[in-house]
mmCIF file of C-alpha atoms in Angstrom:
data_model
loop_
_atom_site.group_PDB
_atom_site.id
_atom_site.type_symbol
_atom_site.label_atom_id
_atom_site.label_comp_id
_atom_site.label_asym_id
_atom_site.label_seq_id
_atom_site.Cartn_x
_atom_site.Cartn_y
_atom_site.Cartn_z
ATOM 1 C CA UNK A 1 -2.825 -66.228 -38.082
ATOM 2 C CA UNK A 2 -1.989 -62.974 -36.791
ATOM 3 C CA UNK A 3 -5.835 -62.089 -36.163
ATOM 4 C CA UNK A 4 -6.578 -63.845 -32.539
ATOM 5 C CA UNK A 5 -7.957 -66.840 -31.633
ATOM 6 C CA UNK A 6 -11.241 -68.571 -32.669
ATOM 7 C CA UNK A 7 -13.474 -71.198 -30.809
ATOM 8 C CA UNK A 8 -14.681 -73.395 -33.560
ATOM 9 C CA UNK A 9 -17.127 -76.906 -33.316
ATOM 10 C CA UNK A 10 -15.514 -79.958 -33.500
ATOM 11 C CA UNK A 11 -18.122 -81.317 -35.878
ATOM 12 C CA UNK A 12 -16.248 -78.752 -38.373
ATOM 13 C CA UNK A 13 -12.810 -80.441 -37.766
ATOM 14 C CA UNK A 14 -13.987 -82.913 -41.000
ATOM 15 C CA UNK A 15 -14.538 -79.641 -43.129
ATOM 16 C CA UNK A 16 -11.487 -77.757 -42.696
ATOM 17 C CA UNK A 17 -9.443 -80.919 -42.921
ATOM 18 C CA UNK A 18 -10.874 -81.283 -46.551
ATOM 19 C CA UNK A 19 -10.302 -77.931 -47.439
ATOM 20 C CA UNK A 20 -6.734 -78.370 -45.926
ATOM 21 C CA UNK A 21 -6.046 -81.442 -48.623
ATOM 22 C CA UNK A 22 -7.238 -79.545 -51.281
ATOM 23 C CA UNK A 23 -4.670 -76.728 -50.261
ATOM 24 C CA UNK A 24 -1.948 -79.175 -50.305
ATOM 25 C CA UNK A 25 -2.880 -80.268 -53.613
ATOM 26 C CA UNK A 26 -2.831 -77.256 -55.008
ATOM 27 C CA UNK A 27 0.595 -76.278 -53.041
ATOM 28 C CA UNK A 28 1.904 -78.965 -54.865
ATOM 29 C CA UNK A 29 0.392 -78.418 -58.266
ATOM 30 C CA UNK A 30 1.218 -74.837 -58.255
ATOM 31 C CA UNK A 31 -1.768 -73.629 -58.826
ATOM 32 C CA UNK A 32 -2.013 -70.302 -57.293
ATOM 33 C CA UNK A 33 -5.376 -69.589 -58.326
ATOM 34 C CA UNK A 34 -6.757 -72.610 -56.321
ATOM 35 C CA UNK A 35 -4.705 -72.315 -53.590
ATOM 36 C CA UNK A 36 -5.604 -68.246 -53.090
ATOM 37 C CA UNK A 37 -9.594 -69.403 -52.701
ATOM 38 C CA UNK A 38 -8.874 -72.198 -50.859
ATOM 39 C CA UNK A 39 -7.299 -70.723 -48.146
ATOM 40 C CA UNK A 40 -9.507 -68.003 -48.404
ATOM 41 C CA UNK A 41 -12.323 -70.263 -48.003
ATOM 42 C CA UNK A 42 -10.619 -71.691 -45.002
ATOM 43 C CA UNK A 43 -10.121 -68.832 -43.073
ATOM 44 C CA UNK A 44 -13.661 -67.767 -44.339
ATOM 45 C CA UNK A 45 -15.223 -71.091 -43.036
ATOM 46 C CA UNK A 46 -13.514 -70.554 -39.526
ATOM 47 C CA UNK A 47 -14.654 -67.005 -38.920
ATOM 48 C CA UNK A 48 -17.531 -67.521 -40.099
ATOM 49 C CA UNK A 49 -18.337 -70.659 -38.169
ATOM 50 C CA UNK A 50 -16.309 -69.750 -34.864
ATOM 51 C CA UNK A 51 -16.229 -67.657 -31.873
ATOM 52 C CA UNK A 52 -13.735 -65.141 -31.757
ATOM 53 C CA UNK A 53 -11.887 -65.426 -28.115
ATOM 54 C CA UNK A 54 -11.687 -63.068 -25.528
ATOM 55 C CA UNK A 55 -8.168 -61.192 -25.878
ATOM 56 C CA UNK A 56 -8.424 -61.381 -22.119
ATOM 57 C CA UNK A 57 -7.878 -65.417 -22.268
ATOM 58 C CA UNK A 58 -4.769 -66.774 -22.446
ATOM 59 C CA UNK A 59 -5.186 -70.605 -24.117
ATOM 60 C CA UNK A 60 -3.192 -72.367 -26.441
ATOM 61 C CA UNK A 61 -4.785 -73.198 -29.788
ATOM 62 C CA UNK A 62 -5.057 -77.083 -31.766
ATOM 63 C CA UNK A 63 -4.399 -75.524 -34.930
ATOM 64 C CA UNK A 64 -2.753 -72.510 -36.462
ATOM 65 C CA UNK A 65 -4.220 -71.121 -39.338
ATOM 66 C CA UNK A 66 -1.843 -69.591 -41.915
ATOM 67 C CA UNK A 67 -2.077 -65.857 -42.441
ATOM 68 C CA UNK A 68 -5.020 -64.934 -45.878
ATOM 69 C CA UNK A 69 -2.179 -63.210 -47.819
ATOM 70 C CA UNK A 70 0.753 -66.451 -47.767
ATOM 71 C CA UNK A 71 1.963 -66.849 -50.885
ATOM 72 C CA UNK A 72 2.377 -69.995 -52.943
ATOM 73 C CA UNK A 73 5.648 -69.693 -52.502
ATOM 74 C CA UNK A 74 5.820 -68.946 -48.970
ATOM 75 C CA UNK A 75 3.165 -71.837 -48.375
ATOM 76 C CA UNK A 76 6.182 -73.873 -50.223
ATOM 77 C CA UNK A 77 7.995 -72.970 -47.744
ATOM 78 C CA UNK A 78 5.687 -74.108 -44.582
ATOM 79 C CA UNK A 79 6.002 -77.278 -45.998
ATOM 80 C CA UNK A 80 9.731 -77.045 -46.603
ATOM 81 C CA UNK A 81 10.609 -75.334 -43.257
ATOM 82 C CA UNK A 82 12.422 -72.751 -45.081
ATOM 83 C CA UNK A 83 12.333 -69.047 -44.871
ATOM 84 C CA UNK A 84 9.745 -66.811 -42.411
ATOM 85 C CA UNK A 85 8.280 -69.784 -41.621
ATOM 86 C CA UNK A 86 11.143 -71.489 -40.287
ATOM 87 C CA UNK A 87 10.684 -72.881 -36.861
ATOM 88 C CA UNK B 1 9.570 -94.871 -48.222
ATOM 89 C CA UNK B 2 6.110 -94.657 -45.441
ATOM 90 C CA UNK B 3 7.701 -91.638 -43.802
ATOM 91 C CA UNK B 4 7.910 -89.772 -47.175
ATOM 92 C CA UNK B 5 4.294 -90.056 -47.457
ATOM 93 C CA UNK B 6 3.507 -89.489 -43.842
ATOM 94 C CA UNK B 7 5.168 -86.257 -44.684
ATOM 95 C CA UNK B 8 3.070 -85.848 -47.650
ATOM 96 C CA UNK B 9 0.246 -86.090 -46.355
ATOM 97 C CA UNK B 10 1.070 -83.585 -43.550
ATOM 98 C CA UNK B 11 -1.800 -80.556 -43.975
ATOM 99 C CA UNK B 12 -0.644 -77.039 -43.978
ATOM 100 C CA UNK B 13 -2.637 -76.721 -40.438
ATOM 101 C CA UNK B 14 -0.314 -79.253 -38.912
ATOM 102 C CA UNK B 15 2.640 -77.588 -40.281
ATOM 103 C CA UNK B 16 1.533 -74.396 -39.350
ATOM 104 C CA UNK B 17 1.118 -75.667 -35.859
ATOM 105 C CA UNK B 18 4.496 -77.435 -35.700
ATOM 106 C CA UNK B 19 6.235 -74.203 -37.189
ATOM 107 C CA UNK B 20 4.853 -71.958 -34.258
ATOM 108 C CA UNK B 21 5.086 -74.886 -31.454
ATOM 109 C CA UNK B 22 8.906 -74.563 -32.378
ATOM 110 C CA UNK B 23 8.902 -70.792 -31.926
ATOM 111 C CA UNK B 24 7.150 -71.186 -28.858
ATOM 112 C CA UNK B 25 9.367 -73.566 -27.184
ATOM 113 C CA UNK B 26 12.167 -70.987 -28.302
ATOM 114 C CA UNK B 27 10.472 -68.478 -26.665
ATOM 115 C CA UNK B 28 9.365 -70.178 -23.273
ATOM 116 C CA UNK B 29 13.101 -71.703 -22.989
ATOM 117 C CA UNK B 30 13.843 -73.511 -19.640
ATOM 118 C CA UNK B 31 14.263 -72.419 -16.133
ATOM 119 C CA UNK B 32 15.208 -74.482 -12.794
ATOM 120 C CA UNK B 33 12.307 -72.718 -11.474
ATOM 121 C CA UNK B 34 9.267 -72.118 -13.103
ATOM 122 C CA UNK B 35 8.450 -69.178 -11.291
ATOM 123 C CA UNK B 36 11.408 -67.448 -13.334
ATOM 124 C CA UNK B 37 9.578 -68.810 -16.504
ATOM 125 C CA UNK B 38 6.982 -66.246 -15.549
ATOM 126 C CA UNK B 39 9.347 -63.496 -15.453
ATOM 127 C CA UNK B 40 11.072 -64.374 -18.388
ATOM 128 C CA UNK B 41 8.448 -64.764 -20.526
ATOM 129 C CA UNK B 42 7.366 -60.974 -19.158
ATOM 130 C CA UNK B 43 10.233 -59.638 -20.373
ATOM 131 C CA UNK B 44 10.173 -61.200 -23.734
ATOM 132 C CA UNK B 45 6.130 -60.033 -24.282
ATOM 133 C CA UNK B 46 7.683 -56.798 -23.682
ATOM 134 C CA UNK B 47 10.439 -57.116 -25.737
ATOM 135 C CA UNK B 48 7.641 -57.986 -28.442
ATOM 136 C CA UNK B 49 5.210 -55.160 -27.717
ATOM 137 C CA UNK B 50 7.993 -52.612 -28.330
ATOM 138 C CA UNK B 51 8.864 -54.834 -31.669
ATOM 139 C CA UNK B 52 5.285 -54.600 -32.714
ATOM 140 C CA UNK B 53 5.441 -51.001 -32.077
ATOM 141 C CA UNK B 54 8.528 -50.038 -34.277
ATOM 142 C CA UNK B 55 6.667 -52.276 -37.011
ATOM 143 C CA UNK B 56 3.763 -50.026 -36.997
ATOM 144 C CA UNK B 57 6.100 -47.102 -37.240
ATOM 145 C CA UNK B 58 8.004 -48.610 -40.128
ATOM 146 C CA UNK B 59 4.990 -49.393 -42.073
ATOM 147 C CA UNK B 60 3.427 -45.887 -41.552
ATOM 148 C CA UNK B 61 6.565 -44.453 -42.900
ATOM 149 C CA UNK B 62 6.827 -46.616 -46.080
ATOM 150 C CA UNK B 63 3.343 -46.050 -47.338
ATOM 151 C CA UNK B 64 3.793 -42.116 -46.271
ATOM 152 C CA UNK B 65 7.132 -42.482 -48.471
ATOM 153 C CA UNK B 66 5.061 -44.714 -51.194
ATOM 154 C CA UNK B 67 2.248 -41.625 -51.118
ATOM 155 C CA UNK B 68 5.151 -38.754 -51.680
ATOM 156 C CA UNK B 69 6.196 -40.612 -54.517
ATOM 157 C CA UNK B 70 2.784 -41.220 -56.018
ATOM 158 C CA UNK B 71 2.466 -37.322 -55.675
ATOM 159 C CA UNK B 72 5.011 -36.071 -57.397
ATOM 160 C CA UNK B 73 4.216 -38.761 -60.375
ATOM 161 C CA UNK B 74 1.084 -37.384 -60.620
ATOM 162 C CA UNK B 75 2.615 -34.269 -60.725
ATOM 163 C CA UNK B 76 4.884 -35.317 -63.835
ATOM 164 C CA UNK B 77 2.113 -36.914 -65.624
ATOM 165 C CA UNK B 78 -0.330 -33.833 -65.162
ATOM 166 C CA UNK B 79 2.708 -31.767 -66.828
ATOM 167 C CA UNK B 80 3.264 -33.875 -69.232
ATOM 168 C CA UNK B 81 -0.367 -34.126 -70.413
ATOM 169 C CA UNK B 82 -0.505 -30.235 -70.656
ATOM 170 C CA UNK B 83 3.023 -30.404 -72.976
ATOM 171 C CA UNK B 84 1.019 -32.673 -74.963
ATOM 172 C CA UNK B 85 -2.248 -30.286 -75.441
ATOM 173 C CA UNK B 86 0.858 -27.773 -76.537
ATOM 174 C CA UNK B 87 2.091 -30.022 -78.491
ATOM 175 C CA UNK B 88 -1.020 -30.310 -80.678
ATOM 176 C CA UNK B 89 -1.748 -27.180 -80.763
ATOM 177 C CA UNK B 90 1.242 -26.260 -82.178
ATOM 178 C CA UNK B 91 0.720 -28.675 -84.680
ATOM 179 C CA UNK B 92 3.649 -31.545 -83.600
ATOM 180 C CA UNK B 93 1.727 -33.901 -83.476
ATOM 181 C CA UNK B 94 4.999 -36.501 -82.769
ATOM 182 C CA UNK B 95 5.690 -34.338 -79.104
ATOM 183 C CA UNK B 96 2.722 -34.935 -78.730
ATOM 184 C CA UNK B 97 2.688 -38.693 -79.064
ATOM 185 C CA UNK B 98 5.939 -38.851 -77.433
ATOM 186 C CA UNK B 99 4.523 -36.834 -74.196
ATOM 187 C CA UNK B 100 1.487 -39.377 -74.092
ATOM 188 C CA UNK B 101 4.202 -42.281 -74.748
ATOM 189 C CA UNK B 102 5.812 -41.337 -71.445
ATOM 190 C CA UNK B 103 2.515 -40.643 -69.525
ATOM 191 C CA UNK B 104 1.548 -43.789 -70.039
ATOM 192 C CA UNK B 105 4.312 -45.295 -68.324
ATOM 193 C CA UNK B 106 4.155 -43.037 -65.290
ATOM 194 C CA UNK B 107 0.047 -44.065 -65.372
ATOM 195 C CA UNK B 108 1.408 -47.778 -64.896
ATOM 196 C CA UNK B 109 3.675 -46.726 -62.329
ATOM 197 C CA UNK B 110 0.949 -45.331 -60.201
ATOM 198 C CA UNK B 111 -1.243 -47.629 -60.374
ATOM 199 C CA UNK B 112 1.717 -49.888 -58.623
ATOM 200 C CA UNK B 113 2.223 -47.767 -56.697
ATOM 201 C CA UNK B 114 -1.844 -47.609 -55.641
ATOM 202 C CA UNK B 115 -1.702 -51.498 -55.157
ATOM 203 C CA UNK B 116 1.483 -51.264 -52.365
ATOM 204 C CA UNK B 117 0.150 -48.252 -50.748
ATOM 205 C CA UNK B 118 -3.056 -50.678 -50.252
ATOM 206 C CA UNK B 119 -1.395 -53.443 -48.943
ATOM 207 C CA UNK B 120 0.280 -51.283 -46.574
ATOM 208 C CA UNK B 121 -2.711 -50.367 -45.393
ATOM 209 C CA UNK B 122 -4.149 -53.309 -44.756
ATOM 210 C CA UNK B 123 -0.369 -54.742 -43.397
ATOM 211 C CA UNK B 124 -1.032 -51.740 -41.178
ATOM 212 C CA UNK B 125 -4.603 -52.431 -39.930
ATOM 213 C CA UNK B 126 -3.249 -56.015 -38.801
ATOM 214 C CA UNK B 127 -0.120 -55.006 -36.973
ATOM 215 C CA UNK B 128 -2.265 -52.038 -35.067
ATOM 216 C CA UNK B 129 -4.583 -54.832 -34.006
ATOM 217 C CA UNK B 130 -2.263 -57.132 -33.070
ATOM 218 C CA UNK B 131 -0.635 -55.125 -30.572
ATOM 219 C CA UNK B 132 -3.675 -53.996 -28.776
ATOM 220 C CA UNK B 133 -4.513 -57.697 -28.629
ATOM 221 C CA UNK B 134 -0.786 -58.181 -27.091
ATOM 222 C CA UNK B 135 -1.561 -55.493 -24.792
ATOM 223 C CA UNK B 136 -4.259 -56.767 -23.052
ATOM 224 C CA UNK B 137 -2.728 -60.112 -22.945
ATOM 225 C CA UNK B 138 0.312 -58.766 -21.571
ATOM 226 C CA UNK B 139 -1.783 -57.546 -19.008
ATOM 227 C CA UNK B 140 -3.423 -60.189 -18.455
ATOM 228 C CA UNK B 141 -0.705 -62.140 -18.075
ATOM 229 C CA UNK B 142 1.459 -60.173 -16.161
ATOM 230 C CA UNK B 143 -1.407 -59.898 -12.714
ATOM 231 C CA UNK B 144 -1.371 -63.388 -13.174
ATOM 232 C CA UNK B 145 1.779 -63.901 -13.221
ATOM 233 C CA UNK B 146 1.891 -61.875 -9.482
ATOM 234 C CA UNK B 147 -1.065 -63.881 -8.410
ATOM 235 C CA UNK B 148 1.011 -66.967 -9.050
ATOM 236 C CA UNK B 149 3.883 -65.875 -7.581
ATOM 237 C CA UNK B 150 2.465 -64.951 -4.176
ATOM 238 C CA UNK B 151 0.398 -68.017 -3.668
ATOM 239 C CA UNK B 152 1.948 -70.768 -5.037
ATOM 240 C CA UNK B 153 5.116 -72.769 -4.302
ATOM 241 C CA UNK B 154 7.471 -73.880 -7.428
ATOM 242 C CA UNK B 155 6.166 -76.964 -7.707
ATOM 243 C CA UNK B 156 2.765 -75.718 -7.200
ATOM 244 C CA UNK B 157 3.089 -73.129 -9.865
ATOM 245 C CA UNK B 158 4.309 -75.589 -12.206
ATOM 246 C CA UNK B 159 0.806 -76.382 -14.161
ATOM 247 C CA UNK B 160 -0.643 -73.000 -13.685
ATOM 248 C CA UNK B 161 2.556 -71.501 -15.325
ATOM 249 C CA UNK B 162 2.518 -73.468 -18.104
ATOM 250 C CA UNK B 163 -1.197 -72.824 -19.014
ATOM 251 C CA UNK B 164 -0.910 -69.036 -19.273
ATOM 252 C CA UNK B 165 2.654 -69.018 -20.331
ATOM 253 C CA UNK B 166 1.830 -71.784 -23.544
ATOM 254 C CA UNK B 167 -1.241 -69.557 -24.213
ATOM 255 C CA UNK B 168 0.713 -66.290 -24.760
ATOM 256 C CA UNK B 169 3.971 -67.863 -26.007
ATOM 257 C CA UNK B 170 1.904 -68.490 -28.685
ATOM 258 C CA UNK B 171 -0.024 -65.426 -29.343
ATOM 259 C CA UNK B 172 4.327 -64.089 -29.465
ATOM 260 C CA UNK B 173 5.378 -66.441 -31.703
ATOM 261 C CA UNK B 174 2.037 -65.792 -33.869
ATOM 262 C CA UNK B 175 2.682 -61.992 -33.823
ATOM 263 C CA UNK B 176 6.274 -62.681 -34.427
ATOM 264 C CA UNK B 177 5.525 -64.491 -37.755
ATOM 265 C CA UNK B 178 3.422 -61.545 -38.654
ATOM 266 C CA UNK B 179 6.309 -58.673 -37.753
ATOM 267 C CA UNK B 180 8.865 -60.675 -39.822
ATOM 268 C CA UNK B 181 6.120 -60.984 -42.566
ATOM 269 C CA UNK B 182 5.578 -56.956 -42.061
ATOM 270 C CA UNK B 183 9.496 -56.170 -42.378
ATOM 271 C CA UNK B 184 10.173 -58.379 -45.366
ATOM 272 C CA UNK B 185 7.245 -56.974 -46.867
ATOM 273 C CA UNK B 186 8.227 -52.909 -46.075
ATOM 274 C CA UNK B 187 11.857 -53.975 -47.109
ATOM 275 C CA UNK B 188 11.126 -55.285 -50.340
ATOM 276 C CA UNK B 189 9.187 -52.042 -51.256
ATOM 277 C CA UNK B 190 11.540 -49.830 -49.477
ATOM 278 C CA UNK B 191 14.539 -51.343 -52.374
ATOM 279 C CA UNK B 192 11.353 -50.601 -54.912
ATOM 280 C CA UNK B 193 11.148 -47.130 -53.994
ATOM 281 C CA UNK B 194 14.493 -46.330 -53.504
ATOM 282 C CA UNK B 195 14.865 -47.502 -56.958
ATOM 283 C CA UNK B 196 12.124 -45.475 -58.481
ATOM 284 C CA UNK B 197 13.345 -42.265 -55.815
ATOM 285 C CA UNK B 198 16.690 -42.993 -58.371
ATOM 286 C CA UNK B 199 14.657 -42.771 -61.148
ATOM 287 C CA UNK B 200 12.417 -39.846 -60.475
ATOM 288 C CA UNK B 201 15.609 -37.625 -59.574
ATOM 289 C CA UNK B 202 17.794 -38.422 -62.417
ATOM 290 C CA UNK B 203 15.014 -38.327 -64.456
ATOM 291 C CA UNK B 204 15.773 -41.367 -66.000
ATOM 292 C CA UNK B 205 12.375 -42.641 -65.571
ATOM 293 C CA UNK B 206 11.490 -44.278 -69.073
ATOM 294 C CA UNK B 207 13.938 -41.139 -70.055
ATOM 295 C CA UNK B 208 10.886 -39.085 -68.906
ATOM 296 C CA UNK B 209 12.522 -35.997 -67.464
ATOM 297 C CA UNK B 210 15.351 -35.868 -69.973
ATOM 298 C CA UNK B 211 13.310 -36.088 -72.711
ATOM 299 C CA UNK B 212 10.928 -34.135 -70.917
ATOM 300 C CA UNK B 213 13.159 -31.345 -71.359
ATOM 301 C CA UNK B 214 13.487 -32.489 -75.258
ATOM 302 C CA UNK B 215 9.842 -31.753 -75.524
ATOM 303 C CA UNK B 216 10.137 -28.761 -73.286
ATOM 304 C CA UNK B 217 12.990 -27.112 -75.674
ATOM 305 C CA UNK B 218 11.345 -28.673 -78.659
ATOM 306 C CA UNK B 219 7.979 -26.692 -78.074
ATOM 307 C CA UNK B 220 9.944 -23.588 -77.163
ATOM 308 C CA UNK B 221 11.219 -24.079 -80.153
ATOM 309 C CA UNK B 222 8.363 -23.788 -81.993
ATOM 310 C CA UNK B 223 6.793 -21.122 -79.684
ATOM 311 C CA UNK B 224 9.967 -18.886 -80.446
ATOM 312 C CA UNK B 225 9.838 -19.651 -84.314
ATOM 313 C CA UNK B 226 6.380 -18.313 -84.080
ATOM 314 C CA UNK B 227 7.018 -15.657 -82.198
ATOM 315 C CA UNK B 228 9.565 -14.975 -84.539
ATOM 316 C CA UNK B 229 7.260 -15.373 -87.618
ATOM 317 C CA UNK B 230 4.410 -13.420 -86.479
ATOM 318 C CA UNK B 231 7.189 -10.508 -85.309
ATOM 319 C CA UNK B 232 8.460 -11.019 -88.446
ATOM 320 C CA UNK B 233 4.848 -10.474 -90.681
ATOM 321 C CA UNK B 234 4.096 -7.627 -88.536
ATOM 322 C CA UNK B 235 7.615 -6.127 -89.719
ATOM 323 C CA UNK B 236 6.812 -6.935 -93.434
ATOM 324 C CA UNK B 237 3.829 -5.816 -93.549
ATOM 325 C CA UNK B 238 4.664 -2.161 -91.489
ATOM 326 C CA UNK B 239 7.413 -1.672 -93.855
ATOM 327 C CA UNK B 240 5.272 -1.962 -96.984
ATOM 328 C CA UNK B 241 3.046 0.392 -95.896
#
């Protein structure tokens, strides 16, 4: 989010799914703690693993990865539709 | 009662993704011909490059504002620690106590200060990156778009267009998301320091400046008294000579 686009495997489609769900869990929980190295973990996991893209290439992505520094709150809101996130 | 837990179970990728698909579509809107998507969608990447722009600008000024600030704290809490070495030595102890009291608090104030300024900088680092990324795609986009232009008929142009227009419309509505994150950001800690810029100038700040001067006039006080005292020995003692 905000940081270009990455090429990543398919095989690690299963992998950030999980973390995903855990995310959500969290979300709902509240637990801020959680959530923070979650999605820390998940944009670790896809820089890590991917290929950054050429800036020169202009391709649409199959997921969007939140920006590292969303809040809890304003992950609340990505699932509300409220706020900066708002469509 | 499905569709509630359809919605549930909806990641925060997928809603991610359906947030900025929506901002995209907003973005591409719809012309009769879709060679006028191309320069549409031109105008708007420019319209974003210069909005990128003015959010580096307004981020470099808030953490130069943040540093001024953090300046002239340290400024107050370097005078107030050398009313406090006055204060001992002229044995009041309680100015003393009451100088370190009020350093404390500025102490605490920098260091919030130190934690914005940083995630200015790194708010900073992003933005600047994002627009040379924009840049180039711009670019990119924009010989294309010519290309297209001069060798295809509308309907011709239809698939290509929507390839390279889809790719950047999202890079926009990415960067977009990251301006308005910017500006809320700067705004928030632009009330902040216009609150503490109050503070610092009436010298209300945890009553530091007023009762700054209370220490000030108390030690002068004291410095006069023994000035006045020593004068005062000297005198006695001349005169009974």
């Amino acid at each position: 989010m905000g940081e270009g686009q990455y090429n990543v495997k398919s095989s690690l489609f299963d992998d950030l799914n999980k973390i995903d769900n855990t995310i959500v869990g969290y979300v709902q929980k509240g637990d801020e703690k959680e959530y923070k190295k979650s999605l820390a973990k998940l944009i670790g996991t896809i820089k890590r693993e991917g290929k950054k893209i050429d800036d020169r290439e202009l391709v649409e992505s199959d997921i969007i990865v939140p920006p590292g520094d969303m809040t809890l709150n304003e992950a609340r809101d990505v699932f509300k539709g409220t706020g900066i996130f708002q469509g | 009662m499905k569709r509630v837990k359809e919605r549930t179970n909806m990641g925060l990728l997928n809603r991610m993704g359906t947030i900025i698909k929506a901002k995209m579509s907003k973005i591409i809107g719809a012309a009769e011909d879709p060679r006028e998507t191309l320069d549409y969608s031109y105008e708007k990447q420019l319209e974003l490059l210069q909005n990128v722009k003015r959010g580096v600008a307004e981020v470099t000024t808030s953490k130069k504002r943040l540093q001024l600030q953090k300046e002239k704290l340290l400024l107050n809490s370097q005078k107030l620690d050398s009313q406090a070495r006055d204060a001992v030595r002229a044995n009041r102890e309680d100015l003393a106590r009451l100088a370190l009291e009020r350093k404390n608090a500025i102490t605490s104030q920098i260091t919030g200060l130190d934690q914005e300024i940083a995630t200015l900088e790194t708010e900073q680092a992003k933005l600047v990156a994002a627009e040379q990324r924009l840049s180039t795609k711009v670019e990119v986009f924009r010989t294309k778009k010519e290309t297209i232009k001069a060798q295809y008929s509308a309907a011709e142009a239809q698939v290509r267009i929507s390839e390279s227009v889809s790719g950047i419309s999202e890079e926009m509505a990415d960067i977009g998301t990251s301006i308005e994150r910017a500006e809320s950001k700067t705004d928030e800690m632009k009330a902040r320091s216009a609150a503490l810029d109050e503070l610092i100038e009436q010298g209300t700040l945890v009553d530091i400046t007023r009762s700054g001067d209370d220490i000030e006039r108390e030690l002068a006080k004291v410095s006069q008294k023994s000035t006045v005292d020593s004068e005062l020995a000297r005198l006695i003692a001349e005169e009974r000579k």
